[in-house]
């Protein structure tokens, strides 16, 4: 049986999602998609310009990809909801990645407002994928609010610092009955593989691919790393051993007949 | 609290003595910090740091690509009136200058907007002089209503308003405020602004903050370089940006480093700010505030703007005219003469050649 990720009634074979706001040219996007096998692409609604085809980022998104507009620029739930509706009205489908950021210094998401927006938009029939700071209680609230997946950050946006929040994400993976998609912070393919080995359902990569010297090759590297990490997760990696297994310094006496009592 | 309090803290700070103590090792240490303190920033503005400019430029480039990608937002100004009651010595619209005074009628605003919109731009900056009689807030609102039909982001660069007026304009569809202090040096400020409401240094200083409170999404500040000692101006502009960003985290704070340009009247810059100085300022600021926007206007010549694309700048104007209705009638004198006359298309092509994506739209009013 093929290993697929099911979100919003769609079945995905690729577990790498792509961000688009930082490419040196929108024309690069289709090359990256082909090389990486990406099936879900996120685009900031603020950048969509349907009146100017040549400079409209949507022109460069391959047709067979799922478009996941995002609410980048929203400072509160109300703005996120309005942006989502704008996206739907512009024909961008009903997937929406909620991004609510009210802090421009670190660009950390506002979980509280994100939960409110998730509730409103899922009630309106959107497939909602909220971007969040990894917090178990908030992730539960997002699940209750109708999120289709939860997208915790690995490190602040654009920092390429890797899985700094790994321990918290691990808890979400264990506890939340929804796909956990690591979004933001992943700087190298090895970190994407690590997230997948941990059991993340997918990863979203933007800066690390878009700002690489060769984005197409980097896209391919991420595609391979995500697939490898997923395969490793499914193969059930052996437990990490703290010491060589031949020796049992504390319990060895149990197997040595006649020696289990101090004389 | 007002930024004035921070300015006053530095009132007696001996900047020259500080610069005398800066060593090259100190500059390197400041460059290497993840988060720079105010003193690190000042270290990078020191004469000594000039010898480390390449290192500063490389880090500035790296940080900018990391946070903004290889992209550049394009916008253009629209001057709708040149009536002014102030006498800023460095400006052609100065009330004392003999100049044909005019303001665009709604029909003229639409005509000018149509010409600009045909270039594909979606971000526009609306400018007027200071005249509550000829261009009251209601006039600005009328202009905004017309511009909204063609542009998705509207910023204003007009006289300072009170908080309620900023809210009013924000509700009318203005999302950005540009307001330069011109100079943070109070003595120079008093000399340069001999009459008119602009003499009020503090009312102007607090205006960006009132804009933040009034609901502006982005606030752009700056000092006009050439009016006073540039290193101090650059330092205080950075501190002002930092103060606003900390106090209003949900507002995008950005800066511009405008240099004096030729204008009507005989005033000459008191200070010569070289290209090297400008690069030092922009790269130091990028290291100090890695996620803030930096705007470079057509005050700078084409060659320099091309070279500064990769040095931290995130926003550039193009297809500019600084005259009222300059694109539709072309005969009026501008606020100052521009140095880069390239069209929007030429700017976009330059960016593509440099491996940058020009961004025409980066916001949509909601
Ligand atoms: S700078 Fe502004 S306020 Fe001063 S004279 Fe020029 S238009 Fe008037």
mmCIF file with all atom_site columns, N, CA, C and O and ligand atoms in Angstrom, chain B residues 84 86 88 91 93-94 129 198 335, ligand 1:
data_model
loop_
_atom_site.group_PDB
_atom_site.id
_atom_site.type_symbol
_atom_site.label_atom_id
_atom_site.label_alt_id
_atom_site.label_comp_id
_atom_site.label_asym_id
_atom_site.label_entity_id
_atom_site.label_seq_id
_atom_site.pdbx_PDB_ins_code
_atom_site.Cartn_x
_atom_site.Cartn_y
_atom_site.Cartn_z
_atom_site.occupancy
_atom_site.B_iso_or_equiv
_atom_site.pdbx_formal_charge
_atom_site.auth_seq_id
_atom_site.auth_comp_id
_atom_site.auth_asym_id
_atom_site.auth_atom_id
_atom_site.pdbx_PDB_model_num
ATOM   1  N  N   . UNK B 1 84  ? 2.636  75.058 0.534  1.00 0.00 ? 84  UNK B N   1
ATOM   2  C  CA  . UNK B 1 84  ? 3.313  74.794 1.793  1.00 0.00 ? 84  UNK B CA  1
ATOM   3  C  C   . UNK B 1 84  ? 3.490  76.070 2.606  1.00 0.00 ? 84  UNK B C   1
ATOM   4  O  O   . UNK B 1 84  ? 3.819  77.120 2.068  1.00 0.00 ? 84  UNK B O   1
ATOM   5  N  N   . UNK B 1 86  ? 5.516  76.114 5.290  1.00 0.00 ? 86  UNK B N   1
ATOM   6  C  CA  . UNK B 1 86  ? 6.821  76.058 5.945  1.00 0.00 ? 86  UNK B CA  1
ATOM   7  C  C   . UNK B 1 86  ? 7.911  76.630 5.052  1.00 0.00 ? 86  UNK B C   1
ATOM   8  O  O   . UNK B 1 86  ? 7.711  76.828 3.859  1.00 0.00 ? 86  UNK B O   1
ATOM   9  N  N   . UNK B 1 88  ? 11.279 75.295 4.918  1.00 0.00 ? 88  UNK B N   1
ATOM   10 C  CA  . UNK B 1 88  ? 12.447 74.419 5.063  1.00 0.00 ? 88  UNK B CA  1
ATOM   11 C  C   . UNK B 1 88  ? 13.491 74.853 4.028  1.00 0.00 ? 88  UNK B C   1
ATOM   12 O  O   . UNK B 1 88  ? 13.183 74.921 2.830  1.00 0.00 ? 88  UNK B O   1
ATOM   13 N  N   . UNK B 1 91  ? 14.247 72.819 0.616  1.00 0.00 ? 91  UNK B N   1
ATOM   14 C  CA  . UNK B 1 91  ? 13.151 72.291 -0.211 1.00 0.00 ? 91  UNK B CA  1
ATOM   15 C  C   . UNK B 1 91  ? 12.617 73.324 -1.194 1.00 0.00 ? 91  UNK B C   1
ATOM   16 O  O   . UNK B 1 91  ? 12.395 74.478 -0.845 1.00 0.00 ? 91  UNK B O   1
ATOM   17 N  N   . UNK B 1 93  ? 9.637  73.517 -2.383 1.00 0.00 ? 93  UNK B N   1
ATOM   18 C  CA  . UNK B 1 93  ? 8.259  73.912 -2.097 1.00 0.00 ? 93  UNK B CA  1
ATOM   19 C  C   . UNK B 1 93  ? 8.165  74.927 -0.954 1.00 0.00 ? 93  UNK B C   1
ATOM   20 O  O   . UNK B 1 93  ? 7.061  75.370 -0.601 1.00 0.00 ? 93  UNK B O   1
ATOM   21 N  N   . UNK B 1 94  ? 9.288  75.247 -0.349 1.00 0.00 ? 94  UNK B N   1
ATOM   22 C  CA  . UNK B 1 94  ? 9.423  76.286 0.670  1.00 0.00 ? 94  UNK B CA  1
ATOM   23 C  C   . UNK B 1 94  ? 8.518  77.485 0.331  1.00 0.00 ? 94  UNK B C   1
ATOM   24 O  O   . UNK B 1 94  ? 8.523  77.982 -0.792 1.00 0.00 ? 94  UNK B O   1
ATOM   25 N  N   . UNK B 1 129 ? 2.733  69.125 0.266  1.00 0.00 ? 129 UNK B N   1
ATOM   26 C  CA  . UNK B 1 129 ? 3.410  70.007 1.216  1.00 0.00 ? 129 UNK B CA  1
ATOM   27 C  C   . UNK B 1 129 ? 2.502  70.172 2.433  1.00 0.00 ? 129 UNK B C   1
ATOM   28 O  O   . UNK B 1 129 ? 1.484  69.472 2.560  1.00 0.00 ? 129 UNK B O   1
ATOM   29 N  N   . UNK B 1 198 ? 6.152  73.489 11.177 1.00 0.00 ? 198 UNK B N   1
ATOM   30 C  CA  . UNK B 1 198 ? 7.203  72.468 11.225 1.00 0.00 ? 198 UNK B CA  1
ATOM   31 C  C   . UNK B 1 198 ? 8.304  72.817 12.221 1.00 0.00 ? 198 UNK B C   1
ATOM   32 O  O   . UNK B 1 198 ? 9.155  71.984 12.529 1.00 0.00 ? 198 UNK B O   1
ATOM   33 N  N   . UNK B 1 335 ? 9.971  68.834 -6.256 1.00 0.00 ? 335 UNK B N   1
ATOM   34 C  CA  . UNK B 1 335 ? 10.377 69.175 -4.885 1.00 0.00 ? 335 UNK B CA  1
ATOM   35 C  C   . UNK B 1 335 ? 11.900 69.224 -4.799 1.00 0.00 ? 335 UNK B C   1
ATOM   36 O  O   . UNK B 1 335 ? 12.472 70.002 -4.070 1.00 0.00 ? 335 UNK B O   1
HETATM 37 S  S1  . LIG C 2 .   ? 10.017 69.879 3.131  1.00 0.00 ? 1   LIG C S1  1
HETATM 38 FE FE1 . LIG C 2 .   ? 7.803  69.671 3.227  1.00 0.00 ? 1   LIG C FE1 1
HETATM 39 S  S2  . LIG C 2 .   ? 7.221  71.090 4.819  1.00 0.00 ? 1   LIG C S2  1
HETATM 40 FE FE2 . LIG C 2 .   ? 9.263  71.692 4.206  1.00 0.00 ? 1   LIG C FE2 1
HETATM 41 S  S3  . LIG C 2 .   ? 8.970  73.237 2.620  1.00 0.00 ? 1   LIG C S3  1
HETATM 42 FE FE3 . LIG C 2 .   ? 9.158  71.247 1.600  1.00 0.00 ? 1   LIG C FE3 1
HETATM 43 S  S4  . LIG C 2 .   ? 7.062  70.579 1.335  1.00 0.00 ? 1   LIG C S4  1
HETATM 44 FE FE4 . LIG C 2 .   ? 7.036  72.176 2.888  1.00 0.00 ? 1   LIG C FE4 1
#
